[in-house]
PDB file of C-alpha atoms and ligand atoms in Angstrom:
ATOM      1  CA  MET A  14     -17.835   8.401  -2.659  1.00 95.00           C
ATOM      2  CA  HIS A  15     -13.964   8.424  -2.345  1.00 98.00           C
ATOM      3  CA  LYS A  16     -12.429   7.807  -5.973  1.00 98.00           C
ATOM      4  CA  VAL A  17      -9.580   5.550  -5.159  1.00 98.00           C
ATOM      5  CA  ILE A  18      -6.612   4.736  -7.531  1.00 98.00           C
ATOM      6  CA  TYR A  19      -4.749   1.763  -5.854  1.00 98.00           C
ATOM      7  CA  ASP A  20      -1.226   1.387  -6.445  1.00 98.00           C
ATOM      8  CA  THR A  21      -0.130  -1.895  -5.256  1.00 98.00           C
ATOM      9  CA  ASP A  22       2.357  -4.832  -5.308  1.00 98.00           C
ATOM     10  CA  PRO A  23       0.040  -8.003  -4.587  1.00 98.00           C
ATOM     11  CA  GLY A  24       1.244  -9.374  -2.083  1.00 95.00           C
ATOM     12  CA  VAL A  25      -0.848 -11.052   0.527  1.00 98.00           C
ATOM     13  CA  ASP A  26      -1.842  -8.056   2.571  1.00 98.00           C
ATOM     14  CA  ASP A  27      -2.304  -6.145  -0.592  1.00 98.00           C
ATOM     15  CA  ALA A  28      -4.896  -8.699  -1.674  1.00 98.00           C
ATOM     16  CA  MET A  29      -6.941  -8.070   1.604  1.00 98.00           C
ATOM     17  CA  ALA A  30      -6.657  -4.330   0.949  1.00 98.00           C
ATOM     18  CA  LEU A  31      -7.895  -4.944  -2.432  1.00 98.00           C
ATOM     19  CA  LEU A  32     -10.818  -6.575  -1.506  1.00 98.00           C
ATOM     20  CA  PHE A  33     -11.561  -4.168   1.268  1.00 98.00           C
ATOM     21  CA  LEU A  34     -11.533  -1.376  -1.437  1.00 98.00           C
ATOM     22  CA  HIS A  35     -13.778  -3.430  -3.630  1.00 98.00           C
ATOM     23  CA  ARG A  36     -16.371  -3.950  -1.157  1.00 98.00           C
ATOM     24  CA  HIS A  37     -16.386  -0.813   0.970  1.00 98.00           C
ATOM     25  CA  PRO A  38     -19.732   0.950   0.086  1.00 98.00           C
ATOM     26  CA  GLU A  39     -18.141   4.511   0.173  1.00 98.00           C
ATOM     27  CA  ILE A  40     -15.210   3.565  -2.051  1.00 98.00           C
ATOM     28  CA  ASP A  41     -15.263   3.863  -5.863  1.00 98.00           C
ATOM     29  CA  LEU A  42     -12.249   1.929  -6.974  1.00 98.00           C
ATOM     30  CA  ILE A  43     -11.331   3.485 -10.397  1.00 98.00           C
ATOM     31  CA  GLY A  44      -8.105   2.029 -11.137  1.00 98.00           C
ATOM     32  CA  ILE A  45      -5.405  -0.476  -9.989  1.00 98.00           C
ATOM     33  CA  THR A  46      -1.640   0.210 -10.653  1.00 98.00           C
ATOM     34  CA  THR A  47       1.026  -2.363 -10.208  1.00 98.00           C
ATOM     35  CA  VAL A  48       4.630  -1.906  -9.174  1.00 98.00           C
ATOM     36  CA  PHE A  49       7.466  -4.221  -8.250  1.00 97.00           C
ATOM     37  CA  GLY A  50       8.044  -4.908  -4.573  1.00 97.00           C
ATOM     38  CA  ASN A  51       6.654  -8.192  -3.131  1.00 97.00           C
ATOM     39  CA  ALA A  52       7.469  -9.822  -6.368  1.00 96.00           C
ATOM     40  CA  SER A  53       8.433  -8.752  -9.872  1.00 96.00           C
ATOM     41  CA  VAL A  54       6.158  -6.434 -11.670  1.00 97.00           C
ATOM     42  CA  GLU A  55       5.424  -9.265 -14.002  1.00 97.00           C
ATOM     43  CA  THR A  56       4.100 -11.343 -11.096  1.00 98.00           C
ATOM     44  CA  THR A  57       2.381  -8.441  -9.264  1.00 98.00           C
ATOM     45  CA  THR A  58       0.576  -7.535 -12.373  1.00 98.00           C
ATOM     46  CA  ARG A  59      -0.508 -11.030 -13.080  1.00 98.00           C
ATOM     47  CA  ASN A  60      -1.684 -11.374  -9.513  1.00 98.00           C
ATOM     48  CA  ALA A  61      -3.752  -8.062  -9.812  1.00 98.00           C
ATOM     49  CA  LEU A  62      -5.452  -9.575 -12.869  1.00 98.00           C
ATOM     50  CA  PHE A  63      -6.064 -12.917 -11.265  1.00 98.00           C
ATOM     51  CA  LEU A  64      -7.684 -11.053  -8.354  1.00 98.00           C
ATOM     52  CA  LYS A  65      -9.734  -8.833 -10.558  1.00 98.00           C
ATOM     53  CA  ARG A  66     -11.144 -11.822 -12.380  1.00 98.00           C
ATOM     54  CA  GLU A  67     -11.890 -13.978  -9.295  1.00 98.00           C
ATOM     55  CA  TRP A  68     -13.445 -11.158  -7.501  1.00 98.00           C
ATOM     56  CA  ASN A  69     -15.100  -9.642 -10.401  1.00 97.00           C
ATOM     57  CA  ILE A  70     -13.449  -6.034  -9.745  1.00 98.00           C
ATOM     58  CA  PRO A  71     -14.311  -3.860 -12.709  1.00 98.00           C
ATOM     59  CA  ALA A  72     -11.412  -1.378 -12.274  1.00 98.00           C
ATOM     60  CA  PRO A  73      -8.811  -1.521 -15.010  1.00 98.00           C
ATOM     61  CA  VAL A  74      -5.269  -2.648 -14.226  1.00 98.00           C
ATOM     62  CA  ALA A  75      -2.200  -0.753 -15.607  1.00 98.00           C
ATOM     63  CA  LYS A  76       1.173  -2.084 -15.151  1.00 98.00           C
ATOM     64  CA  GLY A  77       3.868  -0.025 -13.547  1.00 98.00           C
ATOM     65  CA  ALA A  78       7.389   0.167 -12.838  1.00 97.00           C
ATOM     66  CA  SER A  79       9.879  -2.597 -12.732  1.00 96.00           C
ATOM     67  CA  VAL A  80      12.950  -0.693 -11.109  1.00 96.00           C
ATOM     68  CA  THR A  81      13.621   2.048  -8.720  1.00 97.00           C
ATOM     69  CA  VAL A  82      13.630   5.734 -10.023  1.00 97.00           C
ATOM     70  CA  ASP A  83      17.324   5.672  -9.441  1.00 95.00           C
ATOM     71  CA  PRO A  84      18.347   3.142 -12.213  1.00 88.00           C
ATOM     72  CA  THR A  85      21.998   3.066 -10.610  1.00 91.00           C
ATOM     73  CA  ARG A  86      20.469   1.519  -7.457  1.00 93.00           C
ATOM     74  CA  GLU A  87      21.310  -2.219  -7.007  1.00 86.00           C
ATOM     75  CA  GLU A  88      18.297  -4.582  -7.358  1.00 83.00           C
ATOM     76  CA  ARG A  89      17.194  -6.374  -4.131  1.00 84.00           C
ATOM     77  CA  ALA A  90      15.819  -9.794  -3.981  1.00 86.00           C
ATOM     78  CA  TRP A  91      12.105 -10.512  -3.972  1.00 93.00           C
ATOM     79  CA  PRO A  92      10.672 -11.217  -0.262  1.00 89.00           C
ATOM     80  CA  THR A  93       9.597 -14.723  -1.449  1.00 89.00           C
ATOM     81  CA  PHE A  94       9.880 -16.001   2.330  1.00 86.00           C
ATOM     82  CA  VAL A  95       7.085 -13.363   3.053  1.00 88.00           C
ATOM     83  CA  HIS A  96       4.599 -13.398   0.324  1.00 92.00           C
ATOM     84  CA  GLY A  97       5.703 -16.893  -1.454  1.00 89.00           C
ATOM     85  CA  GLU A  98       7.285 -17.690  -4.691  1.00 90.00           C
ATOM     86  CA  ASN A  99       4.208 -16.225  -6.576  1.00 96.00           C
ATOM     87  CA  GLY A 100       3.486 -13.409  -4.200  1.00 96.00           C
ATOM     88  CA  LEU A 101      -0.008 -14.937  -3.158  1.00 98.00           C
ATOM     89  CA  GLY A 102       1.238 -17.243  -0.590  1.00 96.00           C
ATOM     90  CA  ASN A 103       1.995 -20.134  -3.086  1.00 95.00           C
ATOM     91  CA  ILE A 104      -1.638 -20.995  -3.763  1.00 97.00           C
ATOM     92  CA  GLU A 105      -2.354 -22.056  -7.358  1.00 94.00           C
ATOM     93  CA  VAL A 106      -2.365 -19.186  -9.580  1.00 96.00           C
ATOM     94  CA  PRO A 107      -2.309 -19.313 -13.382  1.00 96.00           C
ATOM     95  CA  GLU A 108       0.844 -18.408 -15.025  1.00 94.00           C
ATOM     96  CA  THR A 109      -0.983 -15.904 -17.258  1.00 95.00           C
ATOM     97  CA  VAL A 110      -4.628 -14.346 -16.802  1.00 97.00           C
ATOM     98  CA  ASP A 111      -6.280 -13.747 -20.043  1.00 94.00           C
ATOM     99  CA  LEU A 112      -7.562 -10.186 -19.111  1.00 97.00           C
ATOM    100  CA  PRO A 113      -6.718  -7.021 -21.045  1.00 97.00           C
ATOM    101  CA  LEU A 114      -4.337  -4.437 -19.258  1.00 98.00           C
ATOM    102  CA  ASP A 115      -5.001  -0.864 -19.547  1.00 98.00           C
ATOM    103  CA  PRO A 116      -2.661   0.146 -22.654  1.00 98.00           C
ATOM    104  CA  ARG A 117      -0.921   2.969 -20.410  1.00 98.00           C
ATOM    105  CA  PRO A 118       2.188   2.540 -18.034  1.00 98.00           C
ATOM    106  CA  ALA A 119       0.769   2.909 -14.369  1.00 98.00           C
ATOM    107  CA  HIS A 120       2.256   6.570 -14.001  1.00 98.00           C
ATOM    108  CA  ARG A 121       0.439   7.691 -17.256  1.00 98.00           C
ATOM    109  CA  PHE A 122      -2.782   6.051 -16.158  1.00 98.00           C
ATOM    110  CA  ILE A 123      -2.508   8.001 -12.872  1.00 98.00           C
ATOM    111  CA  ILE A 124      -1.759  11.204 -14.593  1.00 98.00           C
ATOM    112  CA  ASP A 125      -4.492  10.968 -17.051  1.00 98.00           C
ATOM    113  CA  THR A 126      -7.061   9.855 -14.470  1.00 98.00           C
ATOM    114  CA  VAL A 127      -6.128  12.666 -11.978  1.00 98.00           C
ATOM    115  CA  ARG A 128      -6.467  15.082 -14.804  1.00 98.00           C
ATOM    116  CA  ALA A 129      -9.893  13.664 -15.720  1.00 98.00           C
ATOM    117  CA  ASN A 130     -11.089  13.985 -12.189  1.00 98.00           C
ATOM    118  CA  PRO A 131      -9.481  17.284 -10.788  1.00 98.00           C
ATOM    119  CA  GLY A 132      -9.588  17.510  -6.929  1.00 98.00           C
ATOM    120  CA  GLU A 133     -11.422  14.145  -6.524  1.00 98.00           C
ATOM    121  CA  VAL A 134      -8.712  11.291  -6.758  1.00 98.00           C
ATOM    122  CA  ARG A 135      -7.467   9.709  -3.600  1.00 98.00           C
ATOM    123  CA  LEU A 136      -4.007   7.857  -4.593  1.00 98.00           C
ATOM    124  CA  VAL A 137      -3.669   4.870  -2.160  1.00 98.00           C
ATOM    125  CA  ALA A 138      -0.086   3.397  -2.514  1.00 98.00           C
ATOM    126  CA  VAL A 139       0.881   0.364  -0.587  1.00 98.00           C
ATOM    127  CA  GLY A 140       4.051  -0.701  -2.489  1.00 98.00           C
ATOM    128  CA  ARG A 141       7.236   1.085  -3.575  1.00 98.00           C
ATOM    129  CA  MET A 142       6.397   4.739  -4.382  1.00 98.00           C
ATOM    130  CA  THR A 143       7.937   4.521  -7.854  1.00 98.00           C
ATOM    131  CA  ASN A 144       4.955   4.887  -9.999  1.00 98.00           C
ATOM    132  CA  LEU A 145       3.786   8.121  -8.038  1.00 98.00           C
ATOM    133  CA  ALA A 146       7.194   9.458  -8.296  1.00 98.00           C
ATOM    134  CA  MET A 147       7.337   9.033 -12.064  1.00 98.00           C
ATOM    135  CA  ALA A 148       3.916  10.490 -12.231  1.00 98.00           C
ATOM    136  CA  LEU A 149       5.211  13.483 -10.388  1.00 98.00           C
ATOM    137  CA  LYS A 150       8.330  13.883 -12.420  1.00 98.00           C
ATOM    138  CA  GLU A 151       6.308  13.675 -15.753  1.00 98.00           C
ATOM    139  CA  ASP A 152       3.564  15.978 -14.742  1.00 98.00           C
ATOM    140  CA  PRO A 153       4.358  17.855 -11.537  1.00 98.00           C
ATOM    141  CA  GLU A 154       0.990  19.781 -11.786  1.00 98.00           C
ATOM    142  CA  ILE A 155      -0.877  16.669 -10.643  1.00 98.00           C
ATOM    143  CA  ALA A 156       0.319  17.533  -7.106  1.00 98.00           C
ATOM    144  CA  GLY A 157      -2.232  20.292  -7.307  1.00 98.00           C
ATOM    145  CA  LEU A 158      -5.060  18.174  -8.734  1.00 98.00           C
ATOM    146  CA  VAL A 159      -5.174  14.878  -6.639  1.00 98.00           C
ATOM    147  CA  LYS A 160      -7.278  14.995  -3.420  1.00 98.00           C
ATOM    148  CA  ASP A 161      -4.932  13.445  -1.306  1.00 98.00           C
ATOM    149  CA  VAL A 162      -2.297  10.544  -1.136  1.00 98.00           C
ATOM    150  CA  VAL A 163      -2.345   7.873   1.553  1.00 98.00           C
ATOM    151  CA  ILE A 164       0.677   5.595   1.640  1.00 98.00           C
ATOM    152  CA  MET A 165       1.408   2.477   3.615  1.00 98.00           C
ATOM    153  CA  GLY A 166       5.122   2.870   4.282  1.00 98.00           C
ATOM    154  CA  GLY A 167       7.678   4.022   6.968  1.00 98.00           C
ATOM    155  CA  ASN A 168       8.256   3.924  10.544  1.00 98.00           C
ATOM    156  CA  PHE A 169       8.951   6.658  12.972  1.00 98.00           C
ATOM    157  CA  TYR A 170       9.171   5.911  16.560  1.00 98.00           C
ATOM    158  CA  VAL A 171       9.293   2.042  16.251  1.00 98.00           C
ATOM    159  CA  PRO A 172      11.866  -0.233  14.404  1.00 98.00           C
ATOM    160  CA  GLY A 173      11.821  -0.957  10.751  1.00 98.00           C
ATOM    161  CA  ASN A 174      11.004  -4.616   9.279  1.00 97.00           C
ATOM    162  CA  VAL A 175      13.894  -4.847   6.746  1.00 96.00           C
ATOM    163  CA  SER A 176      16.623  -2.921   8.639  1.00 97.00           C
ATOM    164  CA  PRO A 177      16.638  -1.670  12.031  1.00 98.00           C
ATOM    165  CA  VAL A 178      15.415   1.629  10.858  1.00 98.00           C
ATOM    166  CA  ALA A 179      13.650   1.102   7.578  1.00 98.00           C
ATOM    167  CA  GLU A 180      10.304  -0.258   6.297  1.00 98.00           C
ATOM    168  CA  ALA A 181      10.026  -2.287   3.213  1.00 98.00           C
ATOM    169  CA  ASN A 182       7.980  -0.290   0.792  1.00 98.00           C
ATOM    170  CA  ILE A 183      10.364   2.908   1.616  1.00 98.00           C
ATOM    171  CA  HIS A 184      13.648   0.891   1.711  1.00 97.00           C
ATOM    172  CA  GLY A 185      12.585  -0.651  -1.716  1.00 97.00           C
ATOM    173  CA  ASP A 186      12.925   2.822  -3.364  1.00 98.00           C
ATOM    174  CA  PRO A 187      13.811   5.692  -1.148  1.00 98.00           C
ATOM    175  CA  GLU A 188      14.468   8.223  -3.702  1.00 98.00           C
ATOM    176  CA  ALA A 189      10.985   7.781  -4.915  1.00 98.00           C
ATOM    177  CA  ALA A 190       9.531   7.902  -1.541  1.00 98.00           C
ATOM    178  CA  ASP A 191      11.463  11.140  -0.642  1.00 98.00           C
ATOM    179  CA  ILE A 192      10.056  12.652  -4.002  1.00 98.00           C
ATOM    180  CA  VAL A 193       6.448  11.833  -3.010  1.00 98.00           C
ATOM    181  CA  LEU A 194       6.732  12.915   0.646  1.00 98.00           C
ATOM    182  CA  THR A 195       8.154  16.253  -0.147  1.00 98.00           C
ATOM    183  CA  ALA A 196       5.846  17.088  -3.034  1.00 98.00           C
ATOM    184  CA  PRO A 197       3.065  19.810  -2.564  1.00 98.00           C
ATOM    185  CA  TRP A 198       0.367  17.524  -2.039  1.00 98.00           C
ATOM    186  CA  LYS A 199      -1.260  16.184   1.157  1.00 98.00           C
ATOM    187  CA  VAL A 200       0.144  12.770   2.124  1.00 98.00           C
ATOM    188  CA  ALA A 201      -1.067  10.741   5.132  1.00 98.00           C
ATOM    189  CA  VAL A 202       1.484   8.215   6.082  1.00 98.00           C
ATOM    190  CA  ILE A 203       0.348   4.909   7.605  1.00 98.00           C
ATOM    191  CA  GLY A 204       3.517   3.120   8.767  1.00 98.00           C
ATOM    192  CA  LEU A 205       4.722   0.510  11.041  1.00 98.00           C
ATOM    193  CA  ASP A 206       4.031   2.529  14.196  1.00 98.00           C
ATOM    194  CA  VAL A 207       0.274   1.557  13.551  1.00 98.00           C
ATOM    195  CA  THR A 208       0.431  -1.346  11.210  1.00 98.00           C
ATOM    196  CA  ALA A 209       2.814  -3.551  13.104  1.00 97.00           C
ATOM    197  CA  ILE A 210       0.100  -3.439  16.058  1.00 97.00           C
ATOM    198  CA  THR A 211      -2.727  -4.051  13.855  1.00 97.00           C
ATOM    199  CA  THR A 212      -3.040  -7.772  13.555  1.00 97.00           C
ATOM    200  CA  MET A 213      -5.561 -10.546  12.485  1.00 97.00           C
ATOM    201  CA  SER A 214      -5.303 -13.819  14.041  1.00 96.00           C
ATOM    202  CA  ARG A 215      -5.615 -17.007  11.748  1.00 96.00           C
ATOM    203  CA  SER A 216      -8.855 -17.928  13.599  1.00 96.00           C
ATOM    204  CA  TYR A 217     -10.466 -14.688  13.143  1.00 97.00           C
ATOM    205  CA  LEU A 218      -9.676 -14.943   9.361  1.00 97.00           C
ATOM    206  CA  SER A 219     -11.089 -18.374   9.021  1.00 97.00           C
ATOM    207  CA  GLU A 220     -14.225 -17.316  10.927  1.00 97.00           C
ATOM    208  CA  ILE A 221     -14.559 -14.639   8.449  1.00 97.00           C
ATOM    209  CA  ALA A 222     -14.034 -17.342   5.558  1.00 96.00           C
ATOM    210  CA  ALA A 223     -16.618 -19.556   6.972  1.00 97.00           C
ATOM    211  CA  LYS A 224     -19.426 -16.915   7.029  1.00 96.00           C
ATOM    212  CA  GLY A 225     -18.246 -15.271   3.590  1.00 95.00           C
ATOM    213  CA  ASP A 226     -18.298 -16.002   0.007  1.00 96.00           C
ATOM    214  CA  ARG A 227     -15.544 -17.579  -2.138  1.00 96.00           C
ATOM    215  CA  ALA A 228     -13.689 -14.320  -2.530  1.00 97.00           C
ATOM    216  CA  VAL A 229     -13.115 -14.435   1.256  1.00 98.00           C
ATOM    217  CA  LYS A 230     -12.297 -18.092   1.088  1.00 97.00           C
ATOM    218  CA  LEU A 231      -9.771 -17.406  -1.459  1.00 98.00           C
ATOM    219  CA  LEU A 232      -8.251 -14.635   0.621  1.00 98.00           C
ATOM    220  CA  ASN A 233      -8.191 -17.097   3.679  1.00 98.00           C
ATOM    221  CA  ASP A 234      -6.172 -19.698   1.547  1.00 98.00           C
ATOM    222  CA  LEU A 235      -3.811 -17.256   0.075  1.00 98.00           C
ATOM    223  CA  SER A 236      -3.011 -15.895   3.731  1.00 98.00           C
ATOM    224  CA  GLN A 237      -1.935 -19.242   5.202  1.00 97.00           C
ATOM    225  CA  ASP A 238       1.797 -19.099   4.409  1.00 93.00           C
ATOM    226  CA  TYR A 239       2.064 -15.330   5.303  1.00 94.00           C
ATOM    227  CA  ILE A 240       0.559 -15.997   8.836  1.00 96.00           C
ATOM    228  CA  ASP A 241       3.305 -18.854   9.106  1.00 92.00           C
ATOM    229  CA  PHE A 242       5.955 -16.289   8.344  1.00 93.00           C
ATOM    230  CA  TYR A 243       4.726 -13.849  10.861  1.00 90.00           C
ATOM    231  CA  LYS A 244       5.056 -16.395  13.621  1.00 87.00           C
ATOM    232  CA  HIS A 245       8.406 -14.558  14.804  1.00 87.00           C
ATOM    233  CA  ALA A 246       6.258 -11.280  15.438  1.00 87.00           C
ATOM    234  CA  VAL A 247       2.641 -12.296  15.835  1.00 85.00           C
ATOM    235  CA  LYS A 248       0.758 -15.085  17.904  1.00 85.00           C
ATOM    236  CA  ASP A 249      -0.805 -17.218  15.050  1.00 89.00           C
ATOM    237  CA  GLY A 250      -1.785 -14.229  13.043  1.00 94.00           C
ATOM    238  CA  MET A 251      -0.675 -11.553  10.481  1.00 96.00           C
ATOM    239  CA  MET A 252      -0.046  -7.831  10.213  1.00 97.00           C
ATOM    240  CA  VAL A 253      -2.534  -6.344   7.983  1.00 98.00           C
ATOM    241  CA  HIS A 254      -0.332  -3.312   6.793  1.00 98.00           C
ATOM    242  CA  ASP A 255      -2.094  -2.482   3.524  1.00 98.00           C
ATOM    243  CA  SER A 256      -5.634  -2.597   4.934  1.00 98.00           C
ATOM    244  CA  CYS A 257      -4.690   0.061   7.441  1.00 98.00           C
ATOM    245  CA  ALA A 258      -4.103   2.567   4.788  1.00 98.00           C
ATOM    246  CA  CYS A 259      -7.375   1.661   2.977  1.00 98.00           C
ATOM    247  CA  VAL A 260      -9.204   2.012   6.403  1.00 98.00           C
ATOM    248  CA  TYR A 261      -7.762   5.521   6.860  1.00 98.00           C
ATOM    249  CA  VAL A 262      -9.321   6.577   3.629  1.00 98.00           C
ATOM    250  CA  VAL A 263     -12.932   5.902   5.135  1.00 98.00           C
ATOM    251  CA  ALA A 264     -12.301   6.204   8.834  1.00 98.00           C
ATOM    252  CA  PRO A 265      -9.368   8.463   9.716  1.00 98.00           C
ATOM    253  CA  GLU A 266     -10.890   9.257  12.991  1.00 98.00           C
ATOM    254  CA  LEU A 267      -9.647   5.607  14.100  1.00 98.00           C
ATOM    255  CA  PHE A 268      -6.020   7.093  13.975  1.00 98.00           C
ATOM    256  CA  SER A 269      -4.093   9.499  15.944  1.00 98.00           C
ATOM    257  CA  ILE A 270      -1.662  11.688  14.135  1.00 98.00           C
ATOM    258  CA  ILE A 271       1.257  14.239  14.369  1.00 98.00           C
ATOM    259  CA  SER A 272       1.941  16.400  11.409  1.00 98.00           C
ATOM    260  CA  GLY A 273       5.223  17.867   9.964  1.00 97.00           C
ATOM    261  CA  PRO A 274       7.553  17.583   7.004  1.00 97.00           C
ATOM    262  CA  VAL A 275       8.869  14.205   6.264  1.00 98.00           C
ATOM    263  CA  ARG A 276      12.065  13.118   4.631  1.00 97.00           C
ATOM    264  CA  VAL A 277      13.699   9.773   3.646  1.00 98.00           C
ATOM    265  CA  VAL A 278      17.287   8.942   4.052  1.00 98.00           C
ATOM    266  CA  CYS A 279      18.780   7.871   0.628  1.00 97.00           C
ATOM    267  CA  GLY A 280      22.036   5.801   1.112  1.00 96.00           C
ATOM    268  CA  GLY A 281      24.282   4.795   3.759  1.00 96.00           C
ATOM    269  CA  ILE A 282      23.618   2.778   6.926  1.00 97.00           C
ATOM    270  CA  ALA A 283      20.154   4.317   7.488  1.00 98.00           C
ATOM    271  CA  ASP A 284      18.886   3.798   3.994  1.00 97.00           C
ATOM    272  CA  GLY A 285      15.297   4.305   3.536  1.00 98.00           C
ATOM    273  CA  GLN A 286      14.658   5.774   7.171  1.00 98.00           C
ATOM    274  CA  THR A 287      11.890   7.833   7.484  1.00 98.00           C
ATOM    275  CA  ILE A 288      12.032  11.128   9.536  1.00 97.00           C
ATOM    276  CA  VAL A 289       9.309  13.665  10.604  1.00 97.00           C
ATOM    277  CA  LYS A 290      10.166  16.991  12.135  1.00 96.00           C
ATOM    278  CA  PRO A 291       6.992  17.501  14.119  1.00 95.00           C
ATOM    279  CA  ASP A 292       5.415  20.882  13.394  1.00 96.00           C
ATOM    280  CA  GLY A 293       6.094  23.396  16.252  1.00 92.00           C
ATOM    281  CA  ARG A 294       9.499  21.745  17.221  1.00 93.00           C
ATOM    282  CA  ARG A 295      12.139  24.068  16.566  1.00 90.00           C
ATOM    283  CA  PHE A 296      15.637  22.992  15.156  1.00 91.00           C
ATOM    284  CA  PRO A 297      18.322  25.048  13.307  1.00 91.00           C
ATOM    285  CA  PRO A 298      17.838  25.551   9.640  1.00 89.00           C
ATOM    286  CA  GLY A 299      17.953  22.208   7.562  1.00 86.00           C
ATOM    287  CA  ASP A 300      16.571  19.721   5.360  1.00 87.00           C
ATOM    288  CA  TRP A 301      13.094  20.331   6.365  1.00 89.00           C
ATOM    289  CA  ASP A 302      12.668  24.140   5.751  1.00 90.00           C
ATOM    290  CA  GLY A 303       9.929  25.142   3.246  1.00 93.00           C
ATOM    291  CA  LEU A 304       8.587  21.510   2.733  1.00 97.00           C
ATOM    292  CA  PRO A 305       4.821  20.549   3.121  1.00 97.00           C
ATOM    293  CA  SER A 306       3.609  19.379   6.321  1.00 98.00           C
ATOM    294  CA  GLN A 307       2.416  15.823   6.121  1.00 98.00           C
ATOM    295  CA  VAL A 308       0.249  13.860   8.418  1.00 98.00           C
ATOM    296  CA  VAL A 309       1.920  10.857  10.254  1.00 98.00           C
ATOM    297  CA  CYS A 310      -0.032   8.271  11.994  1.00 98.00           C
ATOM    298  CA  THR A 311       1.335   7.323  15.414  1.00 98.00           C
ATOM    299  CA  GLY A 312      -1.576   5.654  16.961  1.00 98.00           C
ATOM    300  CA  ILE A 313      -4.518   3.527  15.870  1.00 98.00           C
ATOM    301  CA  GLU A 314      -7.630   1.940  17.213  1.00 98.00           C
ATOM    302  CA  SER A 315      -6.633  -1.554  16.147  1.00 98.00           C
ATOM    303  CA  GLY A 316      -9.864  -3.508  17.410  1.00 97.00           C
ATOM    304  CA  LYS A 317     -11.957  -1.155  15.623  1.00 98.00           C
ATOM    305  CA  VAL A 318      -9.958  -1.182  12.335  1.00 98.00           C
ATOM    306  CA  ILE A 319      -9.865  -5.041  12.282  1.00 98.00           C
ATOM    307  CA  GLY A 320     -13.861  -5.027  12.945  1.00 98.00           C
ATOM    308  CA  LEU A 321     -14.289  -2.526  10.003  1.00 98.00           C
ATOM    309  CA  ILE A 322     -12.199  -4.914   7.610  1.00 98.00           C
ATOM    310  CA  ARG A 323     -14.289  -7.840   8.733  1.00 98.00           C
ATOM    311  CA  ASP A 324     -17.549  -6.147   8.328  1.00 98.00           C
ATOM    312  CA  THR A 325     -16.431  -4.882   4.994  1.00 98.00           C
ATOM    313  CA  LEU A 326     -15.009  -8.190   3.618  1.00 98.00           C
ATOM    314  CA  LEU A 327     -18.216  -9.850   4.516  1.00 97.00           C
ATOM    315  CA  ARG A 328     -20.378  -7.533   2.301  1.00 96.00           C
ATOM    316  CA  THR A 329     -21.183  -8.868  -1.119  1.00 80.00           C
TER     317      THR A 329
HETATM  318  C1  BDR B  27       4.699  -3.558   3.390  1.00 90.94           C
HETATM  319  O1  BDR B  27       5.669  -4.383   2.713  1.00 90.94           O
HETATM  320  C2  BDR B  27       5.099  -5.305   2.026  1.00 90.94           C
HETATM  321  O2  BDR B  27       5.561  -6.574   2.430  1.00 90.94           O
HETATM  322  C3  BDR B  27       3.676  -5.287   2.476  1.00 90.94           C
HETATM  323  O3  BDR B  27       2.667  -5.713   1.244  1.00 90.94           O
HETATM  324  C4  BDR B  27       3.389  -3.729   2.957  1.00 90.94           C
HETATM  325  O4  BDR B  27       2.992  -3.138   1.947  1.00 90.94           O
HETATM  326  C5  BDR B  27       4.953  -3.730   4.786  1.00 90.94           C
HETATM  327  O5  BDR B  27       6.308  -3.399   5.244  1.00 90.94           O
HETATM  328 CA1   CA B  28       2.275  -3.958  -0.358  1.00 90.94          CA
END
């Protein structure tokens, strides 16, 4: 079993990934930590509790960061045009959900859970990397105690989605992402190179909903506005960014990779750009020296990934 802490900003594609993690038979979802990003952390936390309640997910929810690790950074507007005013595609969601939160802040929950399960925890982060960076700052030793980190974020050989060179999760807190990517732990980076070509059509999702239970029907309902948003890039369908990272946890063989140190540009015109120095390529001494080599996904078997998501969502 893969013990997973899911760090997330639900978020429509985050919701699909959450149901995937909950339903996959080889995944033991041991915690959900929330972060600002697709909406404020108040909203993403309320959404996590709402989905936990609707889908009977036993994992505790811990509320995380509301701002970037560098407090002098200017706040950015929430992408309501992507995930809706309420972060869940404008379906009806109660203002508050009467379920208890874990009493600890997300980064402390991460530290405690990693320390209680040395060598076992897989951190799957699909929002801003702020909680992970805060956990590392507070307790750097956790880097040697997690099994690995899988993130949805970044873009290497394709354009960004919030600037010509940057992807939303990295651009939303570049300093945090640079801390996470350069720490001495194993990170697998699932970025737009693979997620932007992994799409699910409206009709495919509604066929899943027709076959599935009420959990999948809710997922279908909350995805409709997100699919409308994607019409500029996808023919009547949506990119399933965050689910790709979750699929990597159980089926890394569906991805092709390169490896090398990864850095994030912090500031200026290329703010939030991710750069990999492929192992074996020689450059003059620079910002890559002595950094851990991370896994960067550059190819994906999209059809198989979508099929695995479908089969997993249909399990009850
Ligand atoms: C990422 O940004 C968010 O909009 C999605 O949930 C995903 O994690 C894609 O760039
Ligand atoms: Ca997300």
